[in-house]
Coordinates of C-alpha atoms and ligand atoms in Angstrom, one line a residue:
M1 CA 42.2 18.8 65.8
N2 CA 45.6 18.3 67.2
P3 CA 47.8 18.8 64.2
I4 CA 51.8 16.7 64.7
C5 CA 54.3 19.3 64.9
I6 CA 56.9 18.7 61.8
D7 CA 60.0 19.2 63.7
K8 CA 63.8 17.3 63.6
N9 CA 62.3 14.6 64.7
E10 CA 59.6 13.9 62.3
I11 CA 61.9 14.1 59.7
L12 CA 64.5 12.1 60.5
K13 CA 61.8 9.4 60.8
R14 CA 61.2 10.1 57.1
Y15 CA 64.7 11.1 55.8
K16 CA 66.4 9.0 53.4
P17 CA 70.5 9.4 53.2
I18 CA 72.1 9.2 49.9
D19 CA 73.5 5.6 49.3
K20 CA 77.2 5.9 48.5
H21 CA 76.7 3.6 45.3
T22 CA 73.6 5.4 44.0
H23 CA 73.8 7.0 40.2
K24 CA 71.9 9.6 38.4
G25 CA 70.0 6.6 36.6
I26 CA 68.5 5.5 40.1
Q27 CA 68.3 8.5 41.8
G28 CA 65.0 9.8 40.2
H29 CA 63.7 11.6 37.1
A30 CA 61.6 14.4 37.8
L31 CA 59.6 15.8 34.7
L32 CA 58.4 19.4 35.9
I33 CA 55.8 20.7 33.5
G34 CA 55.5 25.0 33.4
G35 CA 56.0 28.3 32.1
S36 CA 54.1 30.3 29.7
Y37 CA 55.0 33.4 28.0
G38 CA 56.1 36.0 30.6
K39 CA 55.9 33.3 33.2
M40 CA 59.1 31.1 32.1
G41 CA 61.1 32.0 35.3
A42 CA 58.3 29.7 37.1
A43 CA 59.4 26.8 34.9
C44 CA 63.0 27.6 35.4
I45 CA 63.1 27.9 39.4
S46 CA 61.0 24.5 39.8
S47 CA 62.9 22.7 38.2
K48 CA 66.3 24.0 39.3
A49 CA 64.9 23.2 42.9
A50 CA 64.0 19.9 42.0
L51 CA 67.7 18.9 40.9
K52 CA 69.1 20.8 43.9
T53 CA 66.8 18.7 46.2
G54 CA 68.5 15.6 45.0
C55 CA 66.9 13.4 42.1
G56 CA 69.3 12.5 39.5
L57 CA 67.4 13.9 36.1
V58 CA 65.1 16.7 35.5
T59 CA 63.2 17.3 32.4
A60 CA 61.5 20.5 32.1
F61 CA 58.5 20.5 29.5
I62 CA 57.9 24.0 28.6
P63 CA 56.2 26.2 25.6
K64 CA 58.6 26.8 22.8
C65 CA 59.4 30.5 23.8
G66 CA 60.9 28.9 26.8
Y67 CA 63.7 26.9 25.4
E68 CA 66.8 29.0 25.4
I69 CA 65.9 30.7 28.5
V70 CA 65.4 27.5 30.5
Q71 CA 68.7 25.5 28.9
I72 CA 70.6 28.6 29.6
S73 CA 69.8 29.6 32.7
I74 CA 70.2 25.8 34.3
P75 CA 71.9 23.7 32.0
E76 CA 72.0 20.7 33.7
V77 CA 68.0 20.4 33.1
M78 CA 67.0 18.9 30.3
V79 CA 64.4 20.3 28.1
L80 CA 61.1 19.2 25.9
T81 CA 59.1 21.8 24.2
D82 CA 55.3 21.9 23.4
V83 CA 54.2 22.5 19.7
Q84 CA 52.9 26.0 21.1
E85 CA 55.2 28.8 21.3
K86 CA 53.6 30.6 24.2
F87 CA 51.6 28.1 26.5
I88 CA 51.3 24.6 26.7
S89 CA 48.6 22.7 24.8
N90 CA 49.7 19.0 24.3
I91 CA 51.7 17.4 26.8
T92 CA 53.8 14.4 25.4
F93 CA 56.9 13.0 26.2
D94 CA 58.9 9.6 25.7
I95 CA 60.9 10.1 28.9
V96 CA 60.0 7.5 32.0
P97 CA 60.0 10.1 34.5
Q98 CA 59.5 8.7 38.6
A99 CA 57.2 11.9 39.3
I100 CA 55.6 14.6 37.7
G101 CA 54.9 18.4 38.9
I102 CA 52.7 20.5 36.9
G103 CA 51.4 24.1 37.1
P104 CA 54.2 27.0 38.0
G105 CA 53.4 29.5 35.6
I106 CA 51.3 27.5 32.7
G107 CA 48.7 30.0 32.8
Q108 CA 44.7 29.4 32.2
E109 CA 44.3 29.0 28.2
L110 CA 41.7 26.8 27.0
A111 CA 44.1 24.3 25.3
T112 CA 46.5 23.9 28.5
H113 CA 43.0 22.8 30.0
K114 CA 42.8 20.5 27.7
A115 CA 46.3 19.7 27.8
F116 CA 46.1 19.1 31.7
H117 CA 43.0 16.8 31.3
E118 CA 44.4 14.7 28.6
L119 CA 47.3 14.1 31.2
L120 CA 45.0 13.0 34.1
K121 CA 43.4 10.8 32.1
T122 CA 46.4 8.6 31.2
N123 CA 48.9 9.6 33.9
K124 CA 50.4 6.6 36.0
V125 CA 52.9 8.6 37.8
P126 CA 53.3 10.2 41.2
L127 CA 52.1 13.8 40.9
V128 CA 52.3 17.4 42.3
I129 CA 49.7 19.8 41.0
D130 CA 50.5 23.4 42.0
A131 CA 49.4 27.1 40.9
D132 CA 47.3 27.7 37.7
A133 CA 47.0 23.7 37.3
L134 CA 45.0 23.8 40.6
N135 CA 43.0 26.6 39.2
I136 CA 42.0 24.9 36.2
L137 CA 41.3 22.0 38.4
S138 CA 38.9 24.1 40.5
Q139 CA 37.3 25.2 37.1
N140 CA 36.7 21.5 36.1
K141 CA 35.9 19.7 39.6
S142 CA 35.0 16.7 38.0
W143 CA 38.6 15.7 37.0
L144 CA 39.2 15.2 40.8
S145 CA 37.9 11.5 40.3
L146 CA 41.0 11.0 38.0
L147 CA 43.7 12.0 40.4
L148 CA 45.6 8.9 41.2
P149 CA 45.3 8.4 45.2
K150 CA 47.7 10.1 47.1
T151 CA 48.1 13.0 44.6
I152 CA 49.7 16.1 46.5
L153 CA 48.2 19.4 45.7
T154 CA 50.1 22.6 46.9
P155 CA 47.3 25.4 47.3
H156 CA 48.1 28.8 48.7
P157 CA 45.0 29.9 50.4
K158 CA 43.0 31.7 47.7
E159 CA 44.0 28.5 45.7
L160 CA 42.4 26.2 48.1
E161 CA 39.2 28.9 48.6
R162 CA 38.8 28.2 44.8
L163 CA 39.4 24.2 45.4
I164 CA 37.2 23.8 48.5
G165 CA 34.7 27.0 48.6
K166 CA 35.2 29.9 51.6
W167 CA 35.4 29.0 55.2
N168 CA 34.6 31.5 58.2
S169 CA 37.1 30.2 60.5
E170 CA 40.4 28.1 60.8
E171 CA 38.6 25.3 62.4
E172 CA 36.4 25.3 59.1
K173 CA 39.1 25.7 56.7
I174 CA 40.7 22.4 58.3
T175 CA 37.2 20.6 58.4
K176 CA 36.6 21.2 54.9
A177 CA 40.1 20.4 53.8
I178 CA 40.1 17.1 55.5
S179 CA 36.4 16.3 54.0
F180 CA 38.1 17.0 50.5
S181 CA 41.3 14.8 51.2
K182 CA 39.3 11.9 52.3
N183 CA 37.1 12.3 49.3
Y184 CA 39.5 12.4 46.8
H185 CA 42.2 10.3 48.5
L186 CA 44.8 13.3 48.3
V187 CA 47.4 14.9 50.4
I188 CA 46.8 18.4 50.6
V189 CA 49.4 21.0 51.6
M190 CA 47.6 24.2 52.9
K191 CA 50.4 26.5 52.3
G192 CA 50.6 29.7 54.5
A193 CA 52.0 30.6 57.9
P194 CA 52.4 27.9 58.8
T195 CA 52.0 25.2 56.4
H196 CA 49.5 22.5 57.6
I197 CA 49.6 19.3 55.5
I198 CA 46.3 17.2 55.7
N199 CA 46.6 13.6 54.8
G200 CA 43.0 12.2 55.3
D201 CA 42.2 12.6 59.1
I202 CA 45.7 13.5 60.3
I203 CA 46.8 17.2 60.2
Y204 CA 50.9 18.2 60.3
E205 CA 51.9 21.4 61.3
N206 CA 55.1 22.7 59.8
S207 CA 57.7 24.4 62.2
T208 CA 60.1 25.9 59.8
G209 CA 59.9 29.3 57.8
N210 CA 59.2 32.6 58.2
A211 CA 58.1 35.6 56.7
A212 CA 61.2 35.8 54.0
L213 CA 59.2 33.4 52.2
A214 CA 56.4 35.8 51.3
T215 CA 58.3 36.6 47.6
A216 CA 57.1 35.8 44.3
G217 CA 58.3 31.8 43.1
S218 CA 58.9 30.3 46.5
G219 CA 55.5 28.2 45.9
D220 CA 57.2 27.3 42.4
V221 CA 60.2 26.3 44.3
L222 CA 58.6 24.1 46.5
T223 CA 56.9 22.2 43.9
G224 CA 60.0 21.4 42.3
M225 CA 61.3 19.9 45.7
I226 CA 58.4 18.0 46.6
T227 CA 58.7 16.3 43.0
S228 CA 62.3 15.5 43.2
L229 CA 61.6 13.5 46.8
L230 CA 58.6 12.0 44.9
A231 CA 61.3 10.8 42.2
Q232 CA 63.5 9.6 44.7
S233 CA 60.9 7.3 46.0
Y234 CA 59.8 9.0 48.9
E235 CA 56.4 7.9 49.9
P236 CA 54.1 11.1 49.1
I237 CA 53.0 12.1 52.4
N238 CA 56.9 11.9 53.6
A239 CA 57.6 14.0 50.2
A240 CA 55.4 16.5 51.5
I241 CA 56.3 16.8 54.9
V242 CA 60.1 16.8 54.2
G243 CA 59.9 19.1 51.4
V244 CA 57.7 21.9 53.2
Y245 CA 60.0 21.2 56.1
L246 CA 63.4 21.7 54.2
H247 CA 61.7 24.7 52.4
G248 CA 61.2 26.4 55.5
L249 CA 64.5 25.6 56.8
T250 CA 66.2 27.3 53.9
A251 CA 64.5 30.5 54.9
D252 CA 65.7 30.0 58.7
I253 CA 69.1 29.5 57.8
A254 CA 69.2 32.3 55.3
L255 CA 67.6 35.3 57.3
P256 CA 70.6 36.3 59.2
E257 CA 72.4 37.2 56.0
T258 CA 69.5 38.4 53.9
G259 CA 67.1 39.8 56.2
Y260 CA 63.1 39.3 55.4
Q261 CA 63.4 41.6 52.7
S262 CA 65.8 40.9 50.2
F263 CA 65.2 37.2 50.5
I264 CA 64.2 35.9 46.9
A265 CA 62.9 32.3 45.9
S266 CA 66.5 31.7 44.5
D267 CA 67.7 32.2 47.9
V268 CA 65.9 28.7 48.8
I269 CA 67.2 26.9 46.3
A270 CA 70.7 28.4 47.1
N271 CA 70.0 27.1 50.4
I272 CA 68.8 23.5 50.2
G273 CA 72.1 22.5 50.6
K274 CA 72.9 23.7 54.0
A275 CA 69.3 22.7 55.0
Y276 CA 69.9 19.0 54.2
L277 CA 73.4 19.4 56.2
S278 CA 71.4 20.8 59.0
I279 CA 69.1 17.6 59.1
E280 CA 72.3 15.0 58.3
N281 CA 74.2 16.8 61.3
E282 CA 71.0 15.5 63.5
A283 CA 71.1 11.9 61.8
Ligands
LIG301 N1 58.8 34.3 38.3 C1 57.5 33.8 37.6 O1 57.3 33.0 36.5 C2 56.4 33.5 38.7 C3 55.3 33.2 38.1 N2 54.0 32.9 38.9 C4 53.0 32.1 38.4 O2 52.0 33.0 38.3 C5 50.9 32.5 38.2 C6 49.8 32.8 39.4 O3 50.1 32.8 40.6 P1 49.4 33.5 41.7 O4 49.8 32.9 43.3 O5 50.6 35.0 41.9 O6 48.1 33.8 41.1 P2 46.7 33.8 42.2 O7 46.0 34.4 41.5 O8 46.5 32.2 42.3 O9 47.3 34.2 43.5 C7 47.2 35.5 44.1 C8 46.0 35.8 44.9 O10 46.3 35.0 45.8 C9 46.4 35.9 47.1 N3 47.0 35.1 48.1 C10 48.1 34.5 47.4 N4 48.8 33.7 48.9 C11 48.0 34.4 50.0 C12 48.1 34.0 51.2 N5 48.7 33.4 51.8 N6 47.0 34.5 51.8 C13 46.0 35.1 51.4 N7 45.9 35.3 50.2 C14 47.2 35.2 49.6 C15 46.4 37.1 46.6 O11 46.4 38.0 47.6 C16 45.9 37.5 45.6 O12 44.7 37.6 45.6 C17 51.2 30.7 38.9 O13 51.1 29.9 37.6 C18 52.6 31.0 39.2 O14 53.3 29.9 39.4 C19 54.4 33.0 40.5 O15 54.9 31.9 41.1 C20 55.2 34.4 40.5 C21 56.4 34.1 40.2
LIG302 N1 54.8 34.9 56.2 C1 55.1 33.8 55.9 N2 55.6 32.9 56.5 C2 56.1 31.8 56.1 N3 56.0 31.0 55.0 C3 55.1 31.7 54.2 C4 55.0 32.9 54.2 N4 54.5 33.8 53.1 C5 54.5 32.8 52.2 N5 55.2 31.6 52.8 C6 55.4 30.6 52.1 O1 56.2 30.5 50.8 C7 55.1 29.8 49.7 C8 54.4 30.7 49.2 O2 53.8 30.1 47.9 P1 53.1 30.5 46.9 O3 52.0 31.7 47.5 O4 52.4 29.4 45.7 O5 54.1 31.6 45.9 P2 54.3 31.5 44.4 O6 53.0 30.9 43.4 O7 54.6 32.8 43.8 O8 55.5 30.8 44.0 C9 54.2 28.9 50.3 O9 55.0 27.9 51.1 C10 53.9 29.2 52.2 O10 53.7 28.8 53.1
LIG303 MG1 52.3 29.5 43.9

């Protein structure tokens, strides 16, 4: 169990600089499916994070009650609404996204279970699954076989336990995560301090980030960032690695100004630019 350290060298091998002739139509369109009554913030921050990570277009699919919230808080994000007011019940869209992120703040209504199941049955697009979408998956493990190879799962430790069961040691946790990744051909981002990424037998350990990230919504932001990189044609494992590294780097960059306590998920988003610049300066 020798993890590969995700450091600047590993990032420079995977980082794609922007082509000066690119335009928003080829820079990737990310669809973020999130939010429910009282948790629209999760949809706002994950879709804003996707835009700030560089994809050309972002659409948020949300319950109706979030329409004005998202349009006013992030005017650059386009919005599609569900037929239901307070939760997601039927995911339909006429756009052609290059990547989909689902889960932040969606809750666990039965109708939302059904909508997620329908999406999994028909989806052909690279996918990131987080938060309540992971919890729904944990309650319906037979749906795991519907996931396309290299679908990215981003569980925190509790979500991971719901998916793979309890473990008695770090070693057992990694062994179980490797079997899970191999059985279903998934990329698992095991969030924590530090975050590990499992791709079959290969384990990566992130080198950025600090306890400032222990704050509401910082994982929702990560979902938006990874989805954005997927939409920009990063291979799933590279989207996971670069996303996790940049996410942690924002907290390392901001720490001298915010301290641990006052750093919030929006500060991750505010520092994505500086995190990119620090990679660019090494390239
Ligand atoms: N502003 C918003 O709208 C926010 C919405 N959120 C959404 O709220 C929903 C519930 O998410 P939660 O993650 O709070 O609920 P969960 O029930 O999945 O996780 C909370 C439990 O996991 C444990 N846990 C979390 N991180 C852990 C760690 N690193 N080590 C050990 N235990 C850990 C906690 O102690 C707690 O028992 C999700 O849909 C999420 O996206 C949250 O992200 C918070 C912000
Ligand atoms: N002490 C810590 N050190 C480094 N990173 C942390 C720490 N605590 C949390 N994080 C990171 O913050 C994020 C939290 O994600 P998550 O628990 O899903 O939050 P939320 O659901 O509120 O958005 C993960 O990327 C995790 O690795
Ligand atoms: Mg989370």
